[in-house]
PDB file of C-alpha atoms and ligand atoms in Angstrom:
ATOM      1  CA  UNK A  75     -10.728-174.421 -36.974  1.00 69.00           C
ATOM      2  CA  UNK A  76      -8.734-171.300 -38.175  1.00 84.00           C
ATOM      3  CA  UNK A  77      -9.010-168.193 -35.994  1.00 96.00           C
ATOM      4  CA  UNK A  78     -10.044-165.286 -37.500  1.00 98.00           C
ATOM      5  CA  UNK A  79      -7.931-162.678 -37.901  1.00 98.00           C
ATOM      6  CA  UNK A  80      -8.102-158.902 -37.101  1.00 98.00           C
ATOM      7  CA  UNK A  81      -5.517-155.641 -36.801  1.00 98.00           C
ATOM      8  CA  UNK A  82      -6.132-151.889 -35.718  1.00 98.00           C
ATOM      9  CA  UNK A  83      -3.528-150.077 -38.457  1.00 98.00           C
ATOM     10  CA  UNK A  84      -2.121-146.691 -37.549  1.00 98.00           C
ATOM     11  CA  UNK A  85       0.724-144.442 -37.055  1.00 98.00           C
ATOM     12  CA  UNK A  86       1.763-144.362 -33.974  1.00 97.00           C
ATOM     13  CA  UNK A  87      -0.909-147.143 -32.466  1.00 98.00           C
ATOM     14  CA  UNK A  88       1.312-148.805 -30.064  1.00 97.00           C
ATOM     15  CA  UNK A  89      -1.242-146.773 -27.441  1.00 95.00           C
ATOM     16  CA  UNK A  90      -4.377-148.010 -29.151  1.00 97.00           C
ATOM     17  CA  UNK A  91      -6.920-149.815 -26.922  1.00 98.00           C
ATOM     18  CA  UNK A  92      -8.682-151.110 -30.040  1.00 98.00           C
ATOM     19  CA  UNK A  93      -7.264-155.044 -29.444  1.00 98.00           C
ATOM     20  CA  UNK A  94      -8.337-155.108 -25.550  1.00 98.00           C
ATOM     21  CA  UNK A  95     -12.065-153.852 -26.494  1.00 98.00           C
ATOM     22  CA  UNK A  96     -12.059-156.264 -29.572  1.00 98.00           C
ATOM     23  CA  UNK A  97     -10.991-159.087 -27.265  1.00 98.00           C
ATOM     24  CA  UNK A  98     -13.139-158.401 -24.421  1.00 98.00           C
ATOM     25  CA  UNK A  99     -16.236-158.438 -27.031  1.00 98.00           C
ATOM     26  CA  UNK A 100     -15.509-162.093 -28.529  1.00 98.00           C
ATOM     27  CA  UNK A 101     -14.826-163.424 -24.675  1.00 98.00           C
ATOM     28  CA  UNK A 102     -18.859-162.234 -23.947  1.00 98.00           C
ATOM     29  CA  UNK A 103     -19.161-164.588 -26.723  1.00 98.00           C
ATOM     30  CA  UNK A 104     -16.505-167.521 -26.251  1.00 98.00           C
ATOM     31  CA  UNK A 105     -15.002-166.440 -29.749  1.00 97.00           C
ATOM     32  CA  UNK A 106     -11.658-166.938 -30.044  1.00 98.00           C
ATOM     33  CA  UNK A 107      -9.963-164.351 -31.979  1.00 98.00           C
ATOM     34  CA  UNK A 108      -6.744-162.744 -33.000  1.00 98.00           C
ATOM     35  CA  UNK A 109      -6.507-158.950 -33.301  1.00 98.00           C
ATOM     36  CA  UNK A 110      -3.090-157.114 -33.311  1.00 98.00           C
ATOM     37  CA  UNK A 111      -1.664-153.948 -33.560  1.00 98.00           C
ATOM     38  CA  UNK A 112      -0.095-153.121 -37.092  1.00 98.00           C
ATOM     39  CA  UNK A 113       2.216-149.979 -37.419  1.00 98.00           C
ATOM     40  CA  UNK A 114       2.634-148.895 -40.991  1.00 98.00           C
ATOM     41  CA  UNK A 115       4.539-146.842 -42.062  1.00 98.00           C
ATOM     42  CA  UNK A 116       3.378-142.979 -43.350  1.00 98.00           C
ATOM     43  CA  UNK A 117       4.090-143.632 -46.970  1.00 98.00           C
ATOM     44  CA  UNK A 118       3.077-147.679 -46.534  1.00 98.00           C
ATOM     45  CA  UNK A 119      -0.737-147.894 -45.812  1.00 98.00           C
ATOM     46  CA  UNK A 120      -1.674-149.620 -49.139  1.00 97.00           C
ATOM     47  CA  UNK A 121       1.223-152.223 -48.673  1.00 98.00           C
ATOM     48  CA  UNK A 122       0.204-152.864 -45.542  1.00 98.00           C
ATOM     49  CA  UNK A 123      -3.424-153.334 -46.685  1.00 97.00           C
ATOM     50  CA  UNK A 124      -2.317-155.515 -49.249  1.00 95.00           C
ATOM     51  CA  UNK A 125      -0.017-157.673 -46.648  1.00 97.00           C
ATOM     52  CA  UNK A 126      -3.022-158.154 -44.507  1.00 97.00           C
ATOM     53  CA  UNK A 127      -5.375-159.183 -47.371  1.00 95.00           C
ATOM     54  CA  UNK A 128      -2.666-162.149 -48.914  1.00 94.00           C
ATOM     55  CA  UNK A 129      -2.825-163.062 -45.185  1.00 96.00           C
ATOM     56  CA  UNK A 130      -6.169-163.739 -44.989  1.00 95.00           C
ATOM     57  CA  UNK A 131      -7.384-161.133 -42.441  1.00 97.00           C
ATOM     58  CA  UNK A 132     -10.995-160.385 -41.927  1.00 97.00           C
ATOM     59  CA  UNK A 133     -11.170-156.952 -41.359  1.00 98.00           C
ATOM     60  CA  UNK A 134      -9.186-154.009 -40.218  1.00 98.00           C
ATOM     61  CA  UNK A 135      -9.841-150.884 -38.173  1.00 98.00           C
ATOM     62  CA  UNK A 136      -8.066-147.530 -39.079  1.00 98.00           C
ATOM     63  CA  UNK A 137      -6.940-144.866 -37.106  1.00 97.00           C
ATOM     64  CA  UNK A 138      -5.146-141.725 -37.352  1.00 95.00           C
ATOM     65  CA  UNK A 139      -3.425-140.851 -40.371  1.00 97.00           C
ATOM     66  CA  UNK A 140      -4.833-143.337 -42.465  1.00 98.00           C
ATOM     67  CA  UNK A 141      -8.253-142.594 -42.166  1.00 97.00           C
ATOM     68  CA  UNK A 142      -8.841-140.735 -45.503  1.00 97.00           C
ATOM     69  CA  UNK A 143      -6.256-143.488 -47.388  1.00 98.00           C
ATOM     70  CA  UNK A 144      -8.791-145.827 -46.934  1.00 98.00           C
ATOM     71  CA  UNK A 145     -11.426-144.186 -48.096  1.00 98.00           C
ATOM     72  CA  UNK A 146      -9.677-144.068 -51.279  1.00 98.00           C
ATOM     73  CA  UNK A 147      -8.492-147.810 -51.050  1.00 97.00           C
ATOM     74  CA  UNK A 148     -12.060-148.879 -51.078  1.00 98.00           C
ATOM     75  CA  UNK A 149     -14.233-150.584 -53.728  1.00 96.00           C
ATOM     76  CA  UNK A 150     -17.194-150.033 -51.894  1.00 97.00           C
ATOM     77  CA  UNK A 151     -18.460-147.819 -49.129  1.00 98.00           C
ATOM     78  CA  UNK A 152     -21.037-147.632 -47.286  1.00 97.00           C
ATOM     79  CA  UNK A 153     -23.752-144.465 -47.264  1.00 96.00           C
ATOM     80  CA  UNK A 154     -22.053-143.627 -43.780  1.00 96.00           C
ATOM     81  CA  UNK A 155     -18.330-143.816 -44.812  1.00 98.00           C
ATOM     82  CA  UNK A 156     -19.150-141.758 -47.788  1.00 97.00           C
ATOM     83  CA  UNK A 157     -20.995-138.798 -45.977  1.00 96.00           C
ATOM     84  CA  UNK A 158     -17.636-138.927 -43.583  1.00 97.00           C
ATOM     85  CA  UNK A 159     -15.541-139.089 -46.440  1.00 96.00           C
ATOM     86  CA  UNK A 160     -13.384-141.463 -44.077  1.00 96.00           C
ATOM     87  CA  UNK A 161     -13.288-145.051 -43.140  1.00 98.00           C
ATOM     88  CA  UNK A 162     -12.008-146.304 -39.970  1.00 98.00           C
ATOM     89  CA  UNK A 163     -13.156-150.250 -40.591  1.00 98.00           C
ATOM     90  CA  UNK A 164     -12.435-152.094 -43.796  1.00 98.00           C
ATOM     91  CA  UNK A 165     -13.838-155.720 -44.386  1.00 98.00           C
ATOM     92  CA  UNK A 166     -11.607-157.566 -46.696  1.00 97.00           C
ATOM     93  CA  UNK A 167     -14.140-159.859 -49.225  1.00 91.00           C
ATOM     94  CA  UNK A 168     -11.831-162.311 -51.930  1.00 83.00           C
ATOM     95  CA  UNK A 169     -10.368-159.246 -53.818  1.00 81.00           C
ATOM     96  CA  UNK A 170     -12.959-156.835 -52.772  1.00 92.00           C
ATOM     97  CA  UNK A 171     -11.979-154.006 -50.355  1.00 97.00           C
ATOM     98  CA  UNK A 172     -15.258-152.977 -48.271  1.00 98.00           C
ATOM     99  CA  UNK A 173     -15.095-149.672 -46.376  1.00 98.00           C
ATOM    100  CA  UNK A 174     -17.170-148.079 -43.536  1.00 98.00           C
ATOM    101  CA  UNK A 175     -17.410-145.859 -41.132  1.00 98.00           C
ATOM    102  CA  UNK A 176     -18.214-145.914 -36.980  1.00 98.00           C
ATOM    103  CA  UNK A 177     -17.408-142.948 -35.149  1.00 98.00           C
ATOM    104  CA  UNK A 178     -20.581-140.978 -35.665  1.00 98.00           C
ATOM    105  CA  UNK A 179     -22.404-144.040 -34.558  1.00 98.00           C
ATOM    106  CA  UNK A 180     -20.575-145.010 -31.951  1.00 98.00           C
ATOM    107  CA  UNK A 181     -20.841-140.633 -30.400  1.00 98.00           C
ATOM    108  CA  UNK A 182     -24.939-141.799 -30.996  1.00 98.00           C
ATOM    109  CA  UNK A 183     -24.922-144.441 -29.057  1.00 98.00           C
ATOM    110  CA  UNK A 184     -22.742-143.075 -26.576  1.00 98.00           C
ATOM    111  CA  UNK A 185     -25.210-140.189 -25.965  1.00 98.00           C
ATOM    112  CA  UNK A 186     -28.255-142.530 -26.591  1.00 98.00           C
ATOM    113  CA  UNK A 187     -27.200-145.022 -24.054  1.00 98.00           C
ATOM    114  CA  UNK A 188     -24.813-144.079 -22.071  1.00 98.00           C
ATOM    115  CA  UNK A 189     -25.441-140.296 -21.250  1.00 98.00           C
ATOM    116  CA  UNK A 190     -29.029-140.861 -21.052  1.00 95.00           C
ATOM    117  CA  UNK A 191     -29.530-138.268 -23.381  1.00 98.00           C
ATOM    118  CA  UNK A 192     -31.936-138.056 -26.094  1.00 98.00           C
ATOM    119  CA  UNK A 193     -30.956-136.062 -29.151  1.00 98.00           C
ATOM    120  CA  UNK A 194     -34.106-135.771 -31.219  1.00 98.00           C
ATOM    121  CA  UNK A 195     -36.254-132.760 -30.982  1.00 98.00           C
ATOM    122  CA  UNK A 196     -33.167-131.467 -29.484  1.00 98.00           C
ATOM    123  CA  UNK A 197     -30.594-128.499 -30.039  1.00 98.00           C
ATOM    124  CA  UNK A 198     -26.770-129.700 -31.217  1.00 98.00           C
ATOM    125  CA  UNK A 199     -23.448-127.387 -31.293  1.00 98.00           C
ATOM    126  CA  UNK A 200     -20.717-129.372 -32.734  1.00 98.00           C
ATOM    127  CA  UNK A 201     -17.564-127.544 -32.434  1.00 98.00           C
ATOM    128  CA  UNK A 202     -15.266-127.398 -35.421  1.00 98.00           C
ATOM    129  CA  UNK A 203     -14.892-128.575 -39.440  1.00 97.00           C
ATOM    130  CA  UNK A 204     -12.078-131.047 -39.600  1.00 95.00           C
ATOM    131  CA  UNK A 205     -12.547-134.829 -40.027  1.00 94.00           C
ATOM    132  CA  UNK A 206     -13.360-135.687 -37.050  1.00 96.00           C
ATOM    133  CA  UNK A 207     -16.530-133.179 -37.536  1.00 97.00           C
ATOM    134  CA  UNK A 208     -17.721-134.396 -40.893  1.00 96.00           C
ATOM    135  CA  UNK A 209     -17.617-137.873 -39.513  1.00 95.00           C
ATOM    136  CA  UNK A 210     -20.402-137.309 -37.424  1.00 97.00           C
ATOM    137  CA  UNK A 211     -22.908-134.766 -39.026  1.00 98.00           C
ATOM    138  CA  UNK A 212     -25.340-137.605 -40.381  1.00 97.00           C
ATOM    139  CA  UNK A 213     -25.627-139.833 -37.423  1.00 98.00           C
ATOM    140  CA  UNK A 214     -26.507-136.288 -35.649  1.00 98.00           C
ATOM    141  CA  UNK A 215     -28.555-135.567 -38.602  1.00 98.00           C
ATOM    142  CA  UNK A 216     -30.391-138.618 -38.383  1.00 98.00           C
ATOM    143  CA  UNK A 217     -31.450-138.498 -35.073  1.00 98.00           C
ATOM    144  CA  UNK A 218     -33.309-135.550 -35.747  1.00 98.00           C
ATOM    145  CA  UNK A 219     -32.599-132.905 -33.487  1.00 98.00           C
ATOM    146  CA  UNK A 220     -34.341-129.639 -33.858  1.00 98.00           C
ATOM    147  CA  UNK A 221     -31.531-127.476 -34.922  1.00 98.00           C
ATOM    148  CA  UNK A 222     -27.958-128.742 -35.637  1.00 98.00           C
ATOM    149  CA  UNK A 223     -25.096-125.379 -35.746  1.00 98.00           C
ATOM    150  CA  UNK A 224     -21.687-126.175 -36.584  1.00 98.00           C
ATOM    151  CA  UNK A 225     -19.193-123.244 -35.521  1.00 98.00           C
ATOM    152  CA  UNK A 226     -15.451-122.952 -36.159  1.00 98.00           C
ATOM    153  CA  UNK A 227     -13.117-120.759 -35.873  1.00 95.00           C
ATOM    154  CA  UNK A 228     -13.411-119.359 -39.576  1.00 92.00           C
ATOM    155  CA  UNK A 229     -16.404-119.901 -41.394  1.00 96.00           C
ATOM    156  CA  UNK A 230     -15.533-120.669 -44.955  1.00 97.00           C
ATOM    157  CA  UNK A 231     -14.526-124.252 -43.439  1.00 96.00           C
ATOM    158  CA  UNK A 232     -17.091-124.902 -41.554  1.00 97.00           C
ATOM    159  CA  UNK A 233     -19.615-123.569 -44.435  1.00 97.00           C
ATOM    160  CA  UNK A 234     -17.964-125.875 -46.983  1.00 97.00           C
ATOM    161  CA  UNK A 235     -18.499-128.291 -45.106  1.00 96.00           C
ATOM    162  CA  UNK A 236     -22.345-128.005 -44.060  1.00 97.00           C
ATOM    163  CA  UNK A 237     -22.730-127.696 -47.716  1.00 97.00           C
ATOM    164  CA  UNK A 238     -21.876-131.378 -48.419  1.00 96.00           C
ATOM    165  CA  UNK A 239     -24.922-132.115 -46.144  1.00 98.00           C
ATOM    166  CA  UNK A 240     -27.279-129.917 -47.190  1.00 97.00           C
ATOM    167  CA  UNK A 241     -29.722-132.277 -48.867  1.00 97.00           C
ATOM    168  CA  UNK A 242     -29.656-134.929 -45.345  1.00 97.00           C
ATOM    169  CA  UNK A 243     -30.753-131.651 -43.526  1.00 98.00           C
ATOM    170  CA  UNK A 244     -33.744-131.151 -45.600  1.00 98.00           C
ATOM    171  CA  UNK A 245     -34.708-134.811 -45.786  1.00 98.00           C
ATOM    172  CA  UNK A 246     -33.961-135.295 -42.175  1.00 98.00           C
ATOM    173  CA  UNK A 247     -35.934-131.710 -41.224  1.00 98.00           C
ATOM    174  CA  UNK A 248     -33.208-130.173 -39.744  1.00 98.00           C
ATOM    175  CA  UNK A 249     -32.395-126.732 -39.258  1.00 98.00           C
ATOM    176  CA  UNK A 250     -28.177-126.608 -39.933  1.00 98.00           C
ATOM    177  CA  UNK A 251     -26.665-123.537 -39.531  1.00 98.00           C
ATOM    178  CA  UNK A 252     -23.017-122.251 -39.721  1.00 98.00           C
ATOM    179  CA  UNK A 253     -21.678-120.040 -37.672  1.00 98.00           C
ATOM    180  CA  UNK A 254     -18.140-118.675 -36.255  1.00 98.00           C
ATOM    181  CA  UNK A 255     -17.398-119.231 -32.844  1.00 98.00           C
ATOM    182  CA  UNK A 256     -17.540-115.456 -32.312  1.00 96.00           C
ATOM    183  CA  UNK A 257     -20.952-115.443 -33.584  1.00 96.00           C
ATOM    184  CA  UNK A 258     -22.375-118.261 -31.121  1.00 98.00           C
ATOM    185  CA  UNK A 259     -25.237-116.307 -28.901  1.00 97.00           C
ATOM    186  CA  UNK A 260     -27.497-118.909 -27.521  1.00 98.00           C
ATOM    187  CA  UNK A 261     -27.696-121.844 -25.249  1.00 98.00           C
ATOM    188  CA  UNK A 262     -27.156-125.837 -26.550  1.00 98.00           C
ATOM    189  CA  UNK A 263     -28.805-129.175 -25.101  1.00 98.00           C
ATOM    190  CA  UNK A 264     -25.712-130.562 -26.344  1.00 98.00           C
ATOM    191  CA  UNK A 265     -22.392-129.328 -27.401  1.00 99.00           C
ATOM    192  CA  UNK A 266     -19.934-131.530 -29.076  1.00 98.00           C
ATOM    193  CA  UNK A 267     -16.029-130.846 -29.231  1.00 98.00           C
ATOM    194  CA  UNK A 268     -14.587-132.222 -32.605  1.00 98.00           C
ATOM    195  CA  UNK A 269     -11.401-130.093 -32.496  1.00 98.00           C
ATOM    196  CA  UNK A 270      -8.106-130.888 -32.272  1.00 96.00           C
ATOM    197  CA  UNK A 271      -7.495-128.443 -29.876  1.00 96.00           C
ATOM    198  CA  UNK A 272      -7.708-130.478 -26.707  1.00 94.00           C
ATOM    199  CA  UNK A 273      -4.413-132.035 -27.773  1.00 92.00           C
ATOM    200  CA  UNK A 274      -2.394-128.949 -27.246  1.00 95.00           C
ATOM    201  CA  UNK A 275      -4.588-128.003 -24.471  1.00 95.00           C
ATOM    202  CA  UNK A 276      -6.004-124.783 -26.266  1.00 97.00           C
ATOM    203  CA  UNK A 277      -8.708-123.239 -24.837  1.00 97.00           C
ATOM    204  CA  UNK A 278     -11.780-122.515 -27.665  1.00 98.00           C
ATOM    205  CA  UNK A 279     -12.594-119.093 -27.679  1.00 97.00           C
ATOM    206  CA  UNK A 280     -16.597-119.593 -27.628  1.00 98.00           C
ATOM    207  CA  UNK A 281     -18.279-117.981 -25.203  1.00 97.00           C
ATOM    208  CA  UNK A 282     -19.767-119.841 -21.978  1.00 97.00           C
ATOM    209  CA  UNK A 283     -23.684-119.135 -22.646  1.00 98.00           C
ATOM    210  CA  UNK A 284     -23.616-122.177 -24.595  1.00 98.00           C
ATOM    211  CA  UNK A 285     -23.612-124.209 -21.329  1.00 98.00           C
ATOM    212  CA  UNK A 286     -26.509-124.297 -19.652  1.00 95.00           C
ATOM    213  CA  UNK A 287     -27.680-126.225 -16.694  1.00 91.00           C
ATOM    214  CA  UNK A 288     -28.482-129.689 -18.112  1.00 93.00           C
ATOM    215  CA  UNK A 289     -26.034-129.337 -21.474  1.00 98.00           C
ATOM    216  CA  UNK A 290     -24.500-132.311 -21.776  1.00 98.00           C
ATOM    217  CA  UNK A 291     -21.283-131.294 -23.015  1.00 98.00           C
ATOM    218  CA  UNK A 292     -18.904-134.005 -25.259  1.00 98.00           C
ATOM    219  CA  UNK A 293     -15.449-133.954 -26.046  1.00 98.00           C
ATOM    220  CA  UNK A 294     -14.837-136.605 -28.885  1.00 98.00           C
ATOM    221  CA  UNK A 295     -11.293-136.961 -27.325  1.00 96.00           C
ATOM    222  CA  UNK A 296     -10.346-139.362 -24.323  1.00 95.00           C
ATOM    223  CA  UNK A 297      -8.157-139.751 -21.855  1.00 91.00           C
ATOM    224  CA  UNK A 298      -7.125-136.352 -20.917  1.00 92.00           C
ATOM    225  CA  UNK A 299      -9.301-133.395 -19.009  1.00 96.00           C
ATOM    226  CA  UNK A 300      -9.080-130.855 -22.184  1.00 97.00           C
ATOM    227  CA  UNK A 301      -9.695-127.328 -21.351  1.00 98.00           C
ATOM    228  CA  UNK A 302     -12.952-127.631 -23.093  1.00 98.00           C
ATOM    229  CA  UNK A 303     -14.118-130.301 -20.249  1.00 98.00           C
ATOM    230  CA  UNK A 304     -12.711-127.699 -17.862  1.00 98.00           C
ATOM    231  CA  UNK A 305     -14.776-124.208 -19.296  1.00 97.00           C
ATOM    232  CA  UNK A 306     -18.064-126.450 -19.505  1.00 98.00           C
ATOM    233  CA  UNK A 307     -17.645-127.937 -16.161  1.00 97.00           C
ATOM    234  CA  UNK A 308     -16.861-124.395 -14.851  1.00 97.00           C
ATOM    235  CA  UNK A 309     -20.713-123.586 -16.662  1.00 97.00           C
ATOM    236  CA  UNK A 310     -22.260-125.951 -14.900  1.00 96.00           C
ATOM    237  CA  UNK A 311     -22.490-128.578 -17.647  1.00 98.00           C
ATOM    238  CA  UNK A 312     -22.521-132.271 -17.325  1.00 97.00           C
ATOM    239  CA  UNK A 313     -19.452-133.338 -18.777  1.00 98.00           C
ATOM    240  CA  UNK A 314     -18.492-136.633 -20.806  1.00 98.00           C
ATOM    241  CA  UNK A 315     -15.250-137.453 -22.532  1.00 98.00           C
ATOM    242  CA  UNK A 316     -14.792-139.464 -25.796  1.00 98.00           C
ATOM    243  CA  UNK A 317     -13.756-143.240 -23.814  1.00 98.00           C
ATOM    244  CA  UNK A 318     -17.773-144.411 -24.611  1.00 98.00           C
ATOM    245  CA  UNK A 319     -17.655-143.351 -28.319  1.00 98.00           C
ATOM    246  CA  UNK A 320     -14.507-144.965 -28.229  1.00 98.00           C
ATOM    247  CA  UNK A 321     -16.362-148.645 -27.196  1.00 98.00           C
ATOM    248  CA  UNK A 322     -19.473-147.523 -29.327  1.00 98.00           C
ATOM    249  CA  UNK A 323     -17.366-147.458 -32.617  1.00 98.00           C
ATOM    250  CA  UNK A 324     -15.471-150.702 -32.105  1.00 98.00           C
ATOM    251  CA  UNK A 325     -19.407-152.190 -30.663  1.00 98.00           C
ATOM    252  CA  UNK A 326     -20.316-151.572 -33.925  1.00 98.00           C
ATOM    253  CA  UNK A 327     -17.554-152.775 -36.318  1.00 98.00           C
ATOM    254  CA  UNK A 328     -17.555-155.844 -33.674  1.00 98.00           C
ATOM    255  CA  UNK A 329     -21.254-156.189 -35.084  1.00 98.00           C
ATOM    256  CA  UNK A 330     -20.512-155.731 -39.018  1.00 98.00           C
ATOM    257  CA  UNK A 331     -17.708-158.330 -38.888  1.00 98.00           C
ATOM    258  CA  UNK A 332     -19.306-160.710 -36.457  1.00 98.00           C
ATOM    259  CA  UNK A 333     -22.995-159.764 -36.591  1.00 98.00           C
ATOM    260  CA  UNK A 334     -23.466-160.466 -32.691  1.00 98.00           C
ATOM    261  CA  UNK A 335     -23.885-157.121 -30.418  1.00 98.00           C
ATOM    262  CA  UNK A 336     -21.562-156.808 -27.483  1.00 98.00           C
ATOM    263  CA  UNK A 337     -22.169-155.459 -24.234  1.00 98.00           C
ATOM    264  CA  UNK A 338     -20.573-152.075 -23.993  1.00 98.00           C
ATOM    265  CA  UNK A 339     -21.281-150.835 -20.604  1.00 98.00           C
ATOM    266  CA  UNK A 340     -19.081-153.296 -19.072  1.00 98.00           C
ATOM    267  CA  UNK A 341     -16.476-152.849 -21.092  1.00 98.00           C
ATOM    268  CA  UNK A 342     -16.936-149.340 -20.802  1.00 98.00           C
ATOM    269  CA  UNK A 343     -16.486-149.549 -16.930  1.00 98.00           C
ATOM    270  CA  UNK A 344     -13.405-151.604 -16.994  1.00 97.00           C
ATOM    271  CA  UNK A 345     -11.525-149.535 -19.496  1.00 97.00           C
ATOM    272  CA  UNK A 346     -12.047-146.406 -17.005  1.00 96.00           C
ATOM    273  CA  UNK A 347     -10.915-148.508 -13.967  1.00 94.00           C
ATOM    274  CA  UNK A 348      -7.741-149.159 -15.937  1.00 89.00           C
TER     275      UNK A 348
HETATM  276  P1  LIG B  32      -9.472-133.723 -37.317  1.00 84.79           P
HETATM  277  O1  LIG B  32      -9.305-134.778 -38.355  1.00 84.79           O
HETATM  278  O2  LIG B  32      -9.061-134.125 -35.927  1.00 84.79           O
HETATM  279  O3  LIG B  32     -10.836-133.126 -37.347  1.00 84.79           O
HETATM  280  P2  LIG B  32      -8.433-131.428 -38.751  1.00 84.79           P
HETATM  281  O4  LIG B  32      -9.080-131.885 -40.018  1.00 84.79           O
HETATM  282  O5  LIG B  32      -7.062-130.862 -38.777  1.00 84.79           O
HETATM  283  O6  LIG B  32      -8.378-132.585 -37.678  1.00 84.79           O
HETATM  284  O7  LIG B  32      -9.437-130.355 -38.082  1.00 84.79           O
HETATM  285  C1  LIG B  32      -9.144-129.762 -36.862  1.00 84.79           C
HETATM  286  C2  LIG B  32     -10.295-128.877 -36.420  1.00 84.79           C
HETATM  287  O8  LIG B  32     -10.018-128.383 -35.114  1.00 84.79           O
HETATM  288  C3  LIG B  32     -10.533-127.665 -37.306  1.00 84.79           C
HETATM  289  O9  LIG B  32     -11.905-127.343 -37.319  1.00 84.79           O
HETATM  290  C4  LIG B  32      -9.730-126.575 -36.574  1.00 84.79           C
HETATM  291  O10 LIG B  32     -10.192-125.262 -36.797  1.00 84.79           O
HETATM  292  P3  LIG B  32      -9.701-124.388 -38.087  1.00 84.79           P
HETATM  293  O11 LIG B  32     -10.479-124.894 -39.261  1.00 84.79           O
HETATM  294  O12 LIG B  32     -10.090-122.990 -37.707  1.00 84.79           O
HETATM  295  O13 LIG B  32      -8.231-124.615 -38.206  1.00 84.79           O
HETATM  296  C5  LIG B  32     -10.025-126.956 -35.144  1.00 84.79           C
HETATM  297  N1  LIG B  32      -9.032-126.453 -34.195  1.00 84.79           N
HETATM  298  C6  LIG B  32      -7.806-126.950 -33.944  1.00 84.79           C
HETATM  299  N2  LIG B  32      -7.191-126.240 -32.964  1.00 84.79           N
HETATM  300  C7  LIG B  32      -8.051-125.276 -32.580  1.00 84.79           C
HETATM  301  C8  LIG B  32      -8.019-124.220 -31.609  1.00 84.79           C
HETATM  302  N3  LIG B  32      -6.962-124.015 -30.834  1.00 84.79           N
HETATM  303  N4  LIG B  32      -9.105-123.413 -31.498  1.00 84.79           N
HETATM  304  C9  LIG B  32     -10.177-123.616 -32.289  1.00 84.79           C
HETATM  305  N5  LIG B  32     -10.283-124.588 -33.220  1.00 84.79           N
HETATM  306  C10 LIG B  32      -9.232-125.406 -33.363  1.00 84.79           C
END
């Protein structure tokens, strides 16, 4: 029997823990499977792609740059990789190109199941307009939370962007507002970080009422203490990093490629011993 192949694709992505999480998933199984790490090159994602496809791959995850690319690679995308306007798992079918998109559902699930923290009925900040934002608006959206803001640090972003999901607010019965981060005057149940500011170790300029007590409060990014861990912690918030939505996203590709449903907790627990 041939083993079925796999690759994380990204620039750099020799740090990417993408294989070890695949591989622990098809051991709780007794698959046997091969999933590597695949560098391409800034200007090369659609070769590489293409390499991967004649080679008889199965499906791909994508990381930083590429995300976007493949998005535009696709022949078909699912509802959630078009709201993103990103993919981050392809599924390569005979010619066809299939596209989708994990990260809001993997933050879900996180929260869901691993922060023991419901989100519906609920009020959401999530912090910035970038990609990273948009990729998680209608998995928030569709856990129907009372009132979902997104701030930034100038609004014209972060309104162009709530535009787009207008129509998911209203059929979800959401209230989404924008506002700027100067603007914020209230406290959150939640409050996501999807800047990029952790990784230069910025401090956000929002003020601390937005932590309260029992706000659980997320950074999307992983394996560093960012200063917005630090000024939530410093609230009084509950604190999580990103290292769950990390194992949620890849849980859930695992599950489109394989259709079996790993145990994440585990996996979870052994990545943060490591
Ligand atoms: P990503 O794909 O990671 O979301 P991006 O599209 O470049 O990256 O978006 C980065 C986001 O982080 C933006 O919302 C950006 O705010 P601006 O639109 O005002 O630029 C936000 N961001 C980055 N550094 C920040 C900082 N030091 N303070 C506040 N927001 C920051």
């Amino acid at each position: 029997m041939t083993v079925e192949k796999y690759a994380v694709i990204g620039h750099p992505i020799e740090h990417s823990k993408s294989p070890l999480i695949h591989q622990a998933f098809a051991q709780q199984f007794n698959k046997s499977i091969v999933y590597e790490k695949v560098l391409a090159p800034l200007d090369g994602f659609a070769a590489t792609i293409a390499r991967l496809q004649a080679d008889g791959y199965v499906g791909a995850n994508v990381t930083v740059p590429f995300k976007f690319e493949a998005f535009d690679a696709c022949q078909d995308l699912s509802a959630r990789a078009q709201a993103a306007g990103a993919v981050n798992t392809l599924s390569f079918k005979a010619s066809q190109l299939l596209g989708d998109n994990t990260d809001g559902c993997g933050l879900v699930n996180d929260i869901l199941k691993h922060q023991q923290t419901r989100l519906a009925g609920k009020t959401i900040l999530l912090l910035g307009a970038g990609g990273a934002a948009q990729g998680v608006i209608l998995p928030l959206l569709e856990q129907q939370p009372l009132q979902l803001t997104v701030a930034n640090r100038s609004l014209d972003k972060a309104q162009a962007m709530a535009g787009r999901f207008a129509e998911d607010a209203t059929r979800t019965q959401v209230s989404l507002q924008v506002q700027t981060f100067a603007d914020l005057s209230q406290g959150y149940d939640v409050v996501i970080n999807a800047t990029s500011a952790g990784l230069t170790d910025s401090v956000l300029q929002i003020p601390a009422m937005v932590f309260q007590q029992d706000t659980l409060a997320y950074d999307m990014m992983y394996g560093r203490d960012t200063p917005f861990m630090q000024q939530a912690r410093a609230a009084g918030a509950r604190v999580a990093d990103g290292l769950g939505m990390l194992v949620e996203q890849a849980a859930e590709a695992f599950y489109l490629w394989h259709g079996l449903r790993p145990d994440t907790a585990s996996v979870i627990q052994s990545l943060r011993q490591s």
